[in-house]
Amino acid sequence: MPVSEQHSPPAGSPPRPPRVPRLLRWGALAVVAFFAAGFVVSRWDGITSSTARLDVGAVLGALGFVALGLVGAMLSWRAVLGGLGSRLPLPAAARVYFLSQLGKYVPGSVWPLLAQAELSNEYGVPRARAGFAAVTQMLIGLVVGIAVAAVSLAASAPGALAAYWWLGLVAVAGAVMLVPAVFNRLTGLALRILRRPGEQELLSGRAIGAAAAWCVLMWLAFGAQIWLMALGLGASSTTLFALATGGYALAWVVGFVIVVLPAGAGAREAALVLALAPTLDRDNALALALVSRVLMLLGDAGAAAVAVLAERVHTRRAPRATTPPRLSSPE
């Protein structure tokens, strides 16, 4: 019998997926694997030549920073969901978030959002709340990414401030939009325009601040992977870390805006090559960008696998509850 929102397991309890949704989930993973493999095969020559340029130790270290950044992103989403009243245990949150992120490799930008809504519902989280949390976390990550790009790129070179002044204006506008009073009013207006029924979800400043802080960690970690590989390619600059962090954040924003490309493929690499131009020549910058994309793919797949295994261990140790969920209200 399918899991419904009225008779879902308690928040944080082990999921019990019925047979048909379980088969659909395996089918969805097969589709993700198909598109991910297609990306690797289509760029195989560039990836192999790029890997030859890079130091193995730098690549392995960069993969560690990728993993740290992905954890920061997951904790940011968990903070938003907790602020809305659904506080998932860490293993459950990791399983939901990392599995859903595999959907970004399928063309179309809605798959991660739909996956988060469905997977969260297995833990007693209403689908509408899970979807709202997913969109909100993406918005917070986008605003923080623009702010990090503006500050980092402005500090990366003497004339960079004149080139990237517009990023500062966008970052300030985004920060104002994330003020709780403004954010809650804007979301209420959006719900009325879209004629969405139900009570509006309110988000506190504490939840927004926690989610933004985890996003800062995410961007610093992702910037560190670029910085480490750039060092392995012979780049040397006192502001290299700032350039790498700001360049990656800006490239991600570009990839995010171009929604027709799965995970911003192509657009993100092109933007990163342009951002790294003051320090790396085109060939080295392109090699770094391609390897970074592969590391992100490996990080997403590895995080999903580890999260599923960790959640299974957690469910074996935790008692299985049988009462219907009673989600707490946001503070």
mmCIF file of C-alpha atoms in Angstrom:
data_model
loop_
_atom_site.group_PDB
_atom_site.id
_atom_site.type_symbol
_atom_site.label_atom_id
_atom_site.label_comp_id
_atom_site.label_asym_id
_atom_site.label_seq_id
_atom_site.Cartn_x
_atom_site.Cartn_y
_atom_site.Cartn_z
ATOM 1 C CA MET A 1 0.000 0.000 0.000
ATOM 2 C CA PRO A 2 1.583 3.346 -0.962
ATOM 3 C CA VAL A 3 2.747 5.634 1.808
ATOM 4 C CA SER A 4 0.419 8.583 2.226
ATOM 5 C CA GLU A 5 0.912 11.844 4.034
ATOM 6 C CA GLN A 6 -1.875 10.928 6.449
ATOM 7 C CA HIS A 7 -0.348 7.593 7.436
ATOM 8 C CA SER A 8 3.371 8.178 7.038
ATOM 9 C CA PRO A 9 5.889 6.770 9.493
ATOM 10 C CA PRO A 10 7.039 9.136 12.258
ATOM 11 C CA ALA A 11 9.582 11.763 11.334
ATOM 12 C CA GLY A 12 13.010 10.164 11.406
ATOM 13 C CA SER A 13 11.776 6.570 11.527
ATOM 14 C CA PRO A 14 13.020 3.950 9.059
ATOM 15 C CA PRO A 15 11.253 4.027 5.697
ATOM 16 C CA ARG A 16 9.232 1.061 4.496
ATOM 17 C CA PRO A 17 8.942 1.587 0.730
ATOM 18 C CA PRO A 18 6.399 -0.654 -1.009
ATOM 19 C CA ARG A 19 7.444 -2.796 -3.931
ATOM 20 C CA VAL A 20 6.306 -0.606 -6.829
ATOM 21 C CA PRO A 21 7.930 2.654 -5.604
ATOM 22 C CA ARG A 22 11.067 0.671 -4.832
ATOM 23 C CA LEU A 23 11.200 -0.559 -8.448
ATOM 24 C CA LEU A 24 10.569 2.971 -9.682
ATOM 25 C CA ARG A 25 13.436 4.199 -7.530
ATOM 26 C CA TRP A 26 15.806 1.673 -9.063
ATOM 27 C CA GLY A 27 14.596 2.754 -12.481
ATOM 28 C CA ALA A 28 15.273 6.397 -11.605
ATOM 29 C CA LEU A 29 18.807 5.502 -10.478
ATOM 30 C CA ALA A 30 19.336 3.689 -13.792
ATOM 31 C CA VAL A 31 18.309 6.838 -15.679
ATOM 32 C CA VAL A 32 20.729 8.923 -13.597
ATOM 33 C CA ALA A 33 23.528 6.431 -14.262
ATOM 34 C CA PHE A 34 22.781 6.572 -17.988
ATOM 35 C CA PHE A 35 23.093 10.358 -18.216
ATOM 36 C CA ALA A 36 26.121 10.479 -15.901
ATOM 37 C CA ALA A 37 27.868 7.823 -17.986
ATOM 38 C CA GLY A 38 26.967 9.762 -21.125
ATOM 39 C CA PHE A 39 28.664 12.860 -19.726
ATOM 40 C CA VAL A 40 31.852 10.941 -18.923
ATOM 41 C CA VAL A 41 31.960 9.120 -22.291
ATOM 42 C CA SER A 42 31.354 12.315 -24.294
ATOM 43 C CA ARG A 43 34.297 14.005 -22.568
ATOM 44 C CA TRP A 44 36.530 10.992 -22.089
ATOM 45 C CA ASP A 45 39.457 12.249 -24.187
ATOM 46 C CA GLY A 46 39.454 15.600 -22.418
ATOM 47 C CA ILE A 47 39.145 13.983 -19.007
ATOM 48 C CA THR A 48 42.044 11.568 -19.543
ATOM 49 C CA SER A 49 44.336 14.268 -20.911
ATOM 50 C CA SER A 50 43.313 16.598 -18.094
ATOM 51 C CA THR A 51 44.033 13.995 -15.438
ATOM 52 C CA ALA A 52 47.535 13.523 -16.862
ATOM 53 C CA ARG A 53 48.226 17.208 -16.237
ATOM 54 C CA LEU A 54 47.269 17.093 -12.560
ATOM 55 C CA ASP A 55 49.105 15.807 -9.517
ATOM 56 C CA VAL A 56 47.427 12.685 -8.085
ATOM 57 C CA GLY A 57 47.767 13.936 -4.520
ATOM 58 C CA ALA A 58 46.132 17.227 -5.447
ATOM 59 C CA VAL A 59 43.229 15.412 -7.103
ATOM 60 C CA LEU A 60 42.673 13.167 -4.062
ATOM 61 C CA GLY A 61 42.817 16.154 -1.729
ATOM 62 C CA ALA A 62 40.368 18.003 -3.958
ATOM 63 C CA LEU A 63 37.978 15.049 -3.753
ATOM 64 C CA GLY A 64 38.096 15.351 0.038
ATOM 65 C CA PHE A 65 37.157 19.026 -0.177
ATOM 66 C CA VAL A 66 34.312 18.132 -2.552
ATOM 67 C CA ALA A 67 32.976 15.682 0.036
ATOM 68 C CA LEU A 68 33.186 18.366 2.736
ATOM 69 C CA GLY A 69 31.300 20.825 0.533
ATOM 70 C CA LEU A 70 28.546 18.316 -0.164
ATOM 71 C CA VAL A 71 28.126 17.688 3.564
ATOM 72 C CA GLY A 72 27.817 21.445 4.094
ATOM 73 C CA ALA A 73 25.075 21.605 1.452
ATOM 74 C CA MET A 74 23.180 18.742 3.095
ATOM 75 C CA LEU A 75 23.402 20.359 6.531
ATOM 76 C CA SER A 76 22.140 23.627 5.062
ATOM 77 C CA TRP A 77 19.046 21.862 3.706
ATOM 78 C CA ARG A 78 18.562 20.035 7.009
ATOM 79 C CA ALA A 79 18.675 23.372 8.869
ATOM 80 C CA VAL A 80 15.934 24.786 6.639
ATOM 81 C CA LEU A 81 13.756 21.706 7.039
ATOM 82 C CA GLY A 82 14.272 21.766 10.809
ATOM 83 C CA GLY A 83 13.337 25.433 10.914
ATOM 84 C CA LEU A 84 10.052 24.519 9.245
ATOM 85 C CA GLY A 85 9.307 21.982 11.980
ATOM 86 C CA SER A 86 10.567 18.686 10.508
ATOM 87 C CA ARG A 87 13.800 17.757 12.237
ATOM 88 C CA LEU A 88 15.244 14.672 10.585
ATOM 89 C CA PRO A 89 18.028 12.613 12.177
ATOM 90 C CA LEU A 90 21.343 13.078 10.427
ATOM 91 C CA PRO A 91 21.379 9.640 8.697
ATOM 92 C CA ALA A 92 17.847 10.158 7.362
ATOM 93 C CA ALA A 93 18.626 13.690 6.174
ATOM 94 C CA ALA A 94 21.781 12.487 4.435
ATOM 95 C CA ARG A 95 19.919 9.683 2.675
ATOM 96 C CA VAL A 96 17.165 11.995 1.432
ATOM 97 C CA TYR A 97 19.454 14.808 0.323
ATOM 98 C CA PHE A 98 22.246 12.874 -1.331
ATOM 99 C CA LEU A 99 19.958 10.465 -3.162
ATOM 100 C CA SER A 100 17.831 13.338 -4.441
ATOM 101 C CA GLN A 101 20.892 15.224 -5.714
ATOM 102 C CA LEU A 102 21.574 12.479 -8.240
ATOM 103 C CA GLY A 103 18.543 13.811 -10.113
ATOM 104 C CA LYS A 104 20.450 16.918 -11.187
ATOM 105 C CA TYR A 105 22.310 14.858 -13.788
ATOM 106 C CA VAL A 106 19.050 14.200 -15.627
ATOM 107 C CA PRO A 107 17.991 16.995 -18.053
ATOM 108 C CA GLY A 108 15.464 19.276 -16.372
ATOM 109 C CA SER A 109 15.852 21.103 -13.080
ATOM 110 C CA VAL A 110 12.865 19.663 -11.190
ATOM 111 C CA TRP A 111 14.082 16.131 -10.496
ATOM 112 C CA PRO A 112 16.074 16.844 -7.310
ATOM 113 C CA LEU A 113 13.116 18.777 -5.895
ATOM 114 C CA LEU A 114 10.635 16.020 -6.681
ATOM 115 C CA ALA A 115 12.984 13.394 -5.268
ATOM 116 C CA GLN A 116 13.442 15.323 -2.013
ATOM 117 C CA ALA A 117 9.683 15.661 -1.615
ATOM 118 C CA GLU A 118 9.072 11.941 -2.155
ATOM 119 C CA LEU A 119 11.970 10.669 -0.069
ATOM 120 C CA SER A 120 11.234 13.101 2.785
ATOM 121 C CA ASN A 121 7.626 11.921 2.872
ATOM 122 C CA GLU A 122 8.845 8.465 3.887
ATOM 123 C CA TYR A 123 9.911 10.067 7.181
ATOM 124 C CA GLY A 124 6.612 11.819 7.807
ATOM 125 C CA VAL A 125 7.538 15.158 6.200
ATOM 126 C CA PRO A 126 4.675 16.614 4.121
ATOM 127 C CA ARG A 127 5.618 16.820 0.461
ATOM 128 C CA ALA A 128 4.741 20.506 0.228
ATOM 129 C CA ARG A 129 7.023 21.306 3.170
ATOM 130 C CA ALA A 130 9.875 19.250 1.735
ATOM 131 C CA GLY A 131 9.512 20.955 -1.628
ATOM 132 C CA PHE A 132 9.461 24.382 -0.012
ATOM 133 C CA ALA A 133 12.591 23.522 1.984
ATOM 134 C CA ALA A 134 14.384 22.370 -1.160
ATOM 135 C CA VAL A 135 13.590 25.576 -3.056
ATOM 136 C CA THR A 136 14.488 27.727 -0.049
ATOM 137 C CA GLN A 137 17.847 26.025 0.453
ATOM 138 C CA MET A 138 18.668 26.468 -3.225
ATOM 139 C CA LEU A 139 17.803 30.163 -2.941
ATOM 140 C CA ILE A 140 19.973 30.585 0.164
ATOM 141 C CA GLY A 141 22.840 28.757 -1.532
ATOM 142 C CA LEU A 142 22.481 30.982 -4.590
ATOM 143 C CA VAL A 143 22.509 34.214 -2.561
ATOM 144 C CA VAL A 144 25.464 33.111 -0.432
ATOM 145 C CA GLY A 145 27.277 31.944 -3.570
ATOM 146 C CA ILE A 146 26.833 35.356 -5.211
ATOM 147 C CA ALA A 147 28.080 37.058 -2.035
ATOM 148 C CA VAL A 148 31.108 34.753 -1.794
ATOM 149 C CA ALA A 149 31.879 35.318 -5.487
ATOM 150 C CA ALA A 150 31.616 39.096 -5.095
ATOM 151 C CA VAL A 151 33.896 39.297 -2.045
ATOM 152 C CA SER A 152 36.410 36.697 -3.240
ATOM 153 C CA LEU A 153 36.767 37.984 -6.794
ATOM 154 C CA ALA A 154 37.012 41.591 -5.595
ATOM 155 C CA ALA A 155 39.909 40.535 -3.354
ATOM 156 C CA SER A 156 41.628 38.413 -6.003
ATOM 157 C CA ALA A 157 43.223 41.225 -8.019
ATOM 158 C CA PRO A 158 43.665 45.027 -7.805
ATOM 159 C CA GLY A 159 41.279 45.767 -10.685
ATOM 160 C CA ALA A 160 38.772 43.015 -9.967
ATOM 161 C CA LEU A 161 36.456 45.247 -7.947
ATOM 162 C CA ALA A 162 35.734 47.380 -11.013
ATOM 163 C CA ALA A 163 34.968 44.267 -13.061
ATOM 164 C CA TYR A 164 32.710 42.539 -10.540
ATOM 165 C CA TRP A 165 30.960 45.472 -8.831
ATOM 166 C CA TRP A 166 27.582 44.273 -10.127
ATOM 167 C CA LEU A 167 27.913 41.047 -8.148
ATOM 168 C CA GLY A 168 27.996 43.109 -4.962
ATOM 169 C CA LEU A 169 24.709 44.789 -5.825
ATOM 170 C CA VAL A 170 23.058 41.440 -6.556
ATOM 171 C CA ALA A 171 24.425 40.013 -3.300
ATOM 172 C CA VAL A 172 23.044 42.917 -1.259
ATOM 173 C CA ALA A 173 19.627 42.554 -2.897
ATOM 174 C CA GLY A 174 19.678 38.818 -2.173
ATOM 175 C CA ALA A 175 20.676 39.362 1.450
ATOM 176 C CA VAL A 176 17.776 41.780 1.933
ATOM 177 C CA MET A 177 15.421 39.209 0.451
ATOM 178 C CA LEU A 178 16.582 36.654 3.049
ATOM 179 C CA VAL A 179 15.662 38.869 6.010
ATOM 180 C CA PRO A 180 12.912 36.785 7.706
ATOM 181 C CA ALA A 181 10.234 39.488 7.579
ATOM 182 C CA VAL A 182 10.928 40.134 3.888
ATOM 183 C CA PHE A 183 11.348 36.472 2.982
ATOM 184 C CA ASN A 184 8.132 35.339 4.674
ATOM 185 C CA ARG A 185 6.164 38.171 3.100
ATOM 186 C CA LEU A 186 7.530 37.384 -0.360
ATOM 187 C CA THR A 187 6.755 33.667 -0.037
ATOM 188 C CA GLY A 188 3.230 34.486 1.126
ATOM 189 C CA LEU A 189 2.772 36.729 -1.901
ATOM 190 C CA ALA A 190 4.099 33.995 -4.197
ATOM 191 C CA LEU A 191 1.655 31.468 -2.744
ATOM 192 C CA ARG A 192 -1.246 33.826 -3.334
ATOM 193 C CA ILE A 193 -0.147 34.474 -6.910
ATOM 194 C CA LEU A 194 0.231 30.756 -7.563
ATOM 195 C CA ARG A 195 -3.059 30.104 -5.718
ATOM 196 C CA ARG A 196 -1.497 27.380 -3.619
ATOM 197 C CA PRO A 197 -3.816 26.206 -0.819
ATOM 198 C CA GLY A 198 -2.677 25.483 2.704
ATOM 199 C CA GLU A 199 -1.016 27.352 5.523
ATOM 200 C CA GLN A 200 2.127 29.330 4.718
ATOM 201 C CA GLU A 201 5.405 27.934 6.053
ATOM 202 C CA LEU A 202 7.260 30.563 8.104
ATOM 203 C CA LEU A 203 11.031 30.474 8.466
ATOM 204 C CA SER A 204 12.883 32.052 11.386
ATOM 205 C CA GLY A 205 16.054 34.103 11.207
ATOM 206 C CA ARG A 206 17.856 31.405 13.174
ATOM 207 C CA ALA A 207 17.086 28.767 10.551
ATOM 208 C CA ILE A 208 18.050 31.066 7.676
ATOM 209 C CA GLY A 209 21.296 32.019 9.459
ATOM 210 C CA ALA A 210 22.213 28.387 10.118
ATOM 211 C CA ALA A 211 21.508 27.400 6.518
ATOM 212 C CA ALA A 212 23.570 30.343 5.231
ATOM 213 C CA ALA A 213 26.488 29.465 7.532
ATOM 214 C CA TRP A 214 26.572 25.896 6.210
ATOM 215 C CA CYS A 215 26.485 27.314 2.671
ATOM 216 C CA VAL A 216 29.566 29.415 3.442
ATOM 217 C CA LEU A 217 31.368 26.218 4.458
ATOM 218 C CA MET A 218 30.168 24.607 1.238
ATOM 219 C CA TRP A 219 31.541 27.378 -0.979
ATOM 220 C CA LEU A 220 34.865 27.536 0.864
ATOM 221 C CA ALA A 221 35.299 23.774 0.503
ATOM 222 C CA PHE A 222 34.418 23.814 -3.201
ATOM 223 C CA GLY A 223 36.820 26.716 -3.685
ATOM 224 C CA ALA A 224 39.528 24.786 -1.857
ATOM 225 C CA GLN A 225 39.288 21.904 -4.343
ATOM 226 C CA ILE A 226 39.926 24.327 -7.221
ATOM 227 C CA TRP A 227 42.742 26.021 -5.292
ATOM 228 C CA LEU A 228 44.481 22.722 -4.511
ATOM 229 C CA MET A 229 44.365 21.500 -8.109
ATOM 230 C CA ALA A 230 45.510 24.906 -9.391
ATOM 231 C CA LEU A 231 48.538 24.619 -7.115
ATOM 232 C CA GLY A 232 49.182 21.193 -8.622
ATOM 233 C CA LEU A 233 49.215 22.806 -12.072
ATOM 234 C CA GLY A 234 51.889 25.277 -11.001
ATOM 235 C CA ALA A 235 49.716 28.303 -10.286
ATOM 236 C CA SER A 236 51.121 30.603 -7.636
ATOM 237 C CA SER A 237 49.513 33.745 -6.296
ATOM 238 C CA THR A 238 48.894 35.230 -2.874
ATOM 239 C CA THR A 239 45.232 35.597 -3.832
ATOM 240 C CA LEU A 240 44.872 32.215 -5.554
ATOM 241 C CA PHE A 241 42.448 30.851 -2.953
ATOM 242 C CA ALA A 242 40.210 33.915 -3.284
ATOM 243 C CA LEU A 243 40.268 33.630 -7.087
ATOM 244 C CA ALA A 244 39.528 29.885 -6.990
ATOM 245 C CA THR A 245 36.670 30.259 -4.503
ATOM 246 C CA GLY A 246 35.095 33.241 -6.207
ATOM 247 C CA GLY A 247 35.583 31.745 -9.645
ATOM 248 C CA TYR A 248 33.918 28.463 -8.718
ATOM 249 C CA ALA A 249 31.010 30.191 -6.961
ATOM 250 C CA LEU A 250 30.433 32.424 -9.980
ATOM 251 C CA ALA A 251 30.676 29.444 -12.349
ATOM 252 C CA TRP A 252 28.116 27.536 -10.284
ATOM 253 C CA VAL A 253 25.724 30.494 -10.372
ATOM 254 C CA VAL A 254 26.067 30.621 -14.176
ATOM 255 C CA GLY A 255 25.374 26.898 -14.397
ATOM 256 C CA PHE A 256 22.392 27.253 -12.060
ATOM 257 C CA VAL A 257 20.822 30.014 -14.152
ATOM 258 C CA ILE A 258 21.068 27.962 -17.361
ATOM 259 C CA VAL A 259 18.462 25.418 -16.296
ATOM 260 C CA VAL A 260 18.276 23.513 -19.588
ATOM 261 C CA LEU A 261 21.689 21.918 -18.979
ATOM 262 C CA PRO A 262 21.888 19.022 -16.501
ATOM 263 C CA ALA A 263 23.868 20.279 -13.472
ATOM 264 C CA GLY A 264 24.991 23.251 -15.570
ATOM 265 C CA ALA A 265 27.222 21.014 -17.713
ATOM 266 C CA GLY A 266 29.357 23.032 -20.107
ATOM 267 C CA ALA A 267 28.285 26.470 -18.903
ATOM 268 C CA ARG A 268 29.925 25.997 -15.512
ATOM 269 C CA GLU A 269 33.196 24.832 -17.064
ATOM 270 C CA ALA A 270 33.285 27.754 -19.508
ATOM 271 C CA ALA A 271 32.658 30.297 -16.749
ATOM 272 C CA LEU A 272 35.326 28.723 -14.528
ATOM 273 C CA VAL A 273 37.906 28.842 -17.333
ATOM 274 C CA LEU A 274 37.209 32.554 -17.822
ATOM 275 C CA ALA A 275 37.405 33.254 -14.083
ATOM 276 C CA LEU A 276 40.768 31.472 -13.775
ATOM 277 C CA ALA A 277 42.267 33.263 -16.795
ATOM 278 C CA PRO A 278 44.407 35.650 -14.671
ATOM 279 C CA THR A 279 46.269 32.679 -13.180
ATOM 280 C CA LEU A 280 46.021 29.687 -15.542
ATOM 281 C CA ASP A 281 46.249 29.400 -19.313
ATOM 282 C CA ARG A 282 43.212 28.089 -21.169
ATOM 283 C CA ASP A 283 44.386 24.481 -21.483
ATOM 284 C CA ASN A 284 45.258 24.105 -17.813
ATOM 285 C CA ALA A 285 42.090 25.889 -16.698
ATOM 286 C CA LEU A 286 39.965 23.641 -18.915
ATOM 287 C CA ALA A 287 41.731 20.556 -17.550
ATOM 288 C CA LEU A 288 41.012 21.697 -14.015
ATOM 289 C CA ALA A 289 37.363 22.443 -14.813
ATOM 290 C CA LEU A 290 36.785 19.013 -16.377
ATOM 291 C CA VAL A 291 38.430 17.143 -13.518
ATOM 292 C CA SER A 292 36.445 19.214 -11.025
ATOM 293 C CA ARG A 293 33.226 18.162 -12.763
ATOM 294 C CA VAL A 294 34.219 14.496 -12.536
ATOM 295 C CA LEU A 295 35.111 14.905 -8.854
ATOM 296 C CA MET A 296 31.671 16.413 -8.210
ATOM 297 C CA LEU A 297 30.034 13.466 -9.957
ATOM 298 C CA LEU A 298 32.107 11.006 -7.913
ATOM 299 C CA GLY A 299 31.322 12.961 -4.766
ATOM 300 C CA ASP A 300 27.579 12.911 -5.421
ATOM 301 C CA ALA A 301 27.577 9.176 -6.152
ATOM 302 C CA GLY A 302 29.827 8.331 -3.207
ATOM 303 C CA ALA A 303 27.853 10.492 -0.783
ATOM 304 C CA ALA A 304 24.600 8.842 -1.834
ATOM 305 C CA ALA A 305 26.060 5.350 -1.360
ATOM 306 C CA VAL A 306 27.561 6.149 2.045
ATOM 307 C CA ALA A 307 24.356 7.858 3.206
ATOM 308 C CA VAL A 308 22.218 4.861 2.267
ATOM 309 C CA LEU A 309 24.545 2.467 4.105
ATOM 310 C CA ALA A 310 24.722 4.717 7.173
ATOM 311 C CA GLU A 311 20.940 5.066 7.284
ATOM 312 C CA ARG A 312 20.523 1.292 7.114
ATOM 313 C CA VAL A 313 22.894 0.856 10.061
ATOM 314 C CA HIS A 314 20.953 3.526 11.942
ATOM 315 C CA THR A 315 17.594 1.856 11.293
ATOM 316 C CA ARG A 316 18.847 -1.483 12.560
ATOM 317 C CA ARG A 317 19.868 0.092 15.849
ATOM 318 C CA ALA A 318 16.812 2.358 16.261
ATOM 319 C CA PRO A 319 13.457 0.950 17.402
ATOM 320 C CA ARG A 320 10.769 1.007 14.731
ATOM 321 C CA ALA A 321 7.961 3.329 15.820
ATOM 322 C CA THR A 322 4.343 2.643 14.929
ATOM 323 C CA THR A 323 2.503 5.837 15.909
ATOM 324 C CA PRO A 324 1.487 8.401 13.277
ATOM 325 C CA PRO A 325 3.795 11.402 12.876
ATOM 326 C CA ARG A 326 3.396 14.528 14.937
ATOM 327 C CA LEU A 327 5.609 17.144 13.350
ATOM 328 C CA SER A 328 6.610 20.018 15.561
ATOM 329 C CA SER A 329 5.888 23.587 14.614
ATOM 330 C CA PRO A 330 8.708 25.966 13.720
ATOM 331 C CA GLU A 331 9.955 28.088 16.553
#
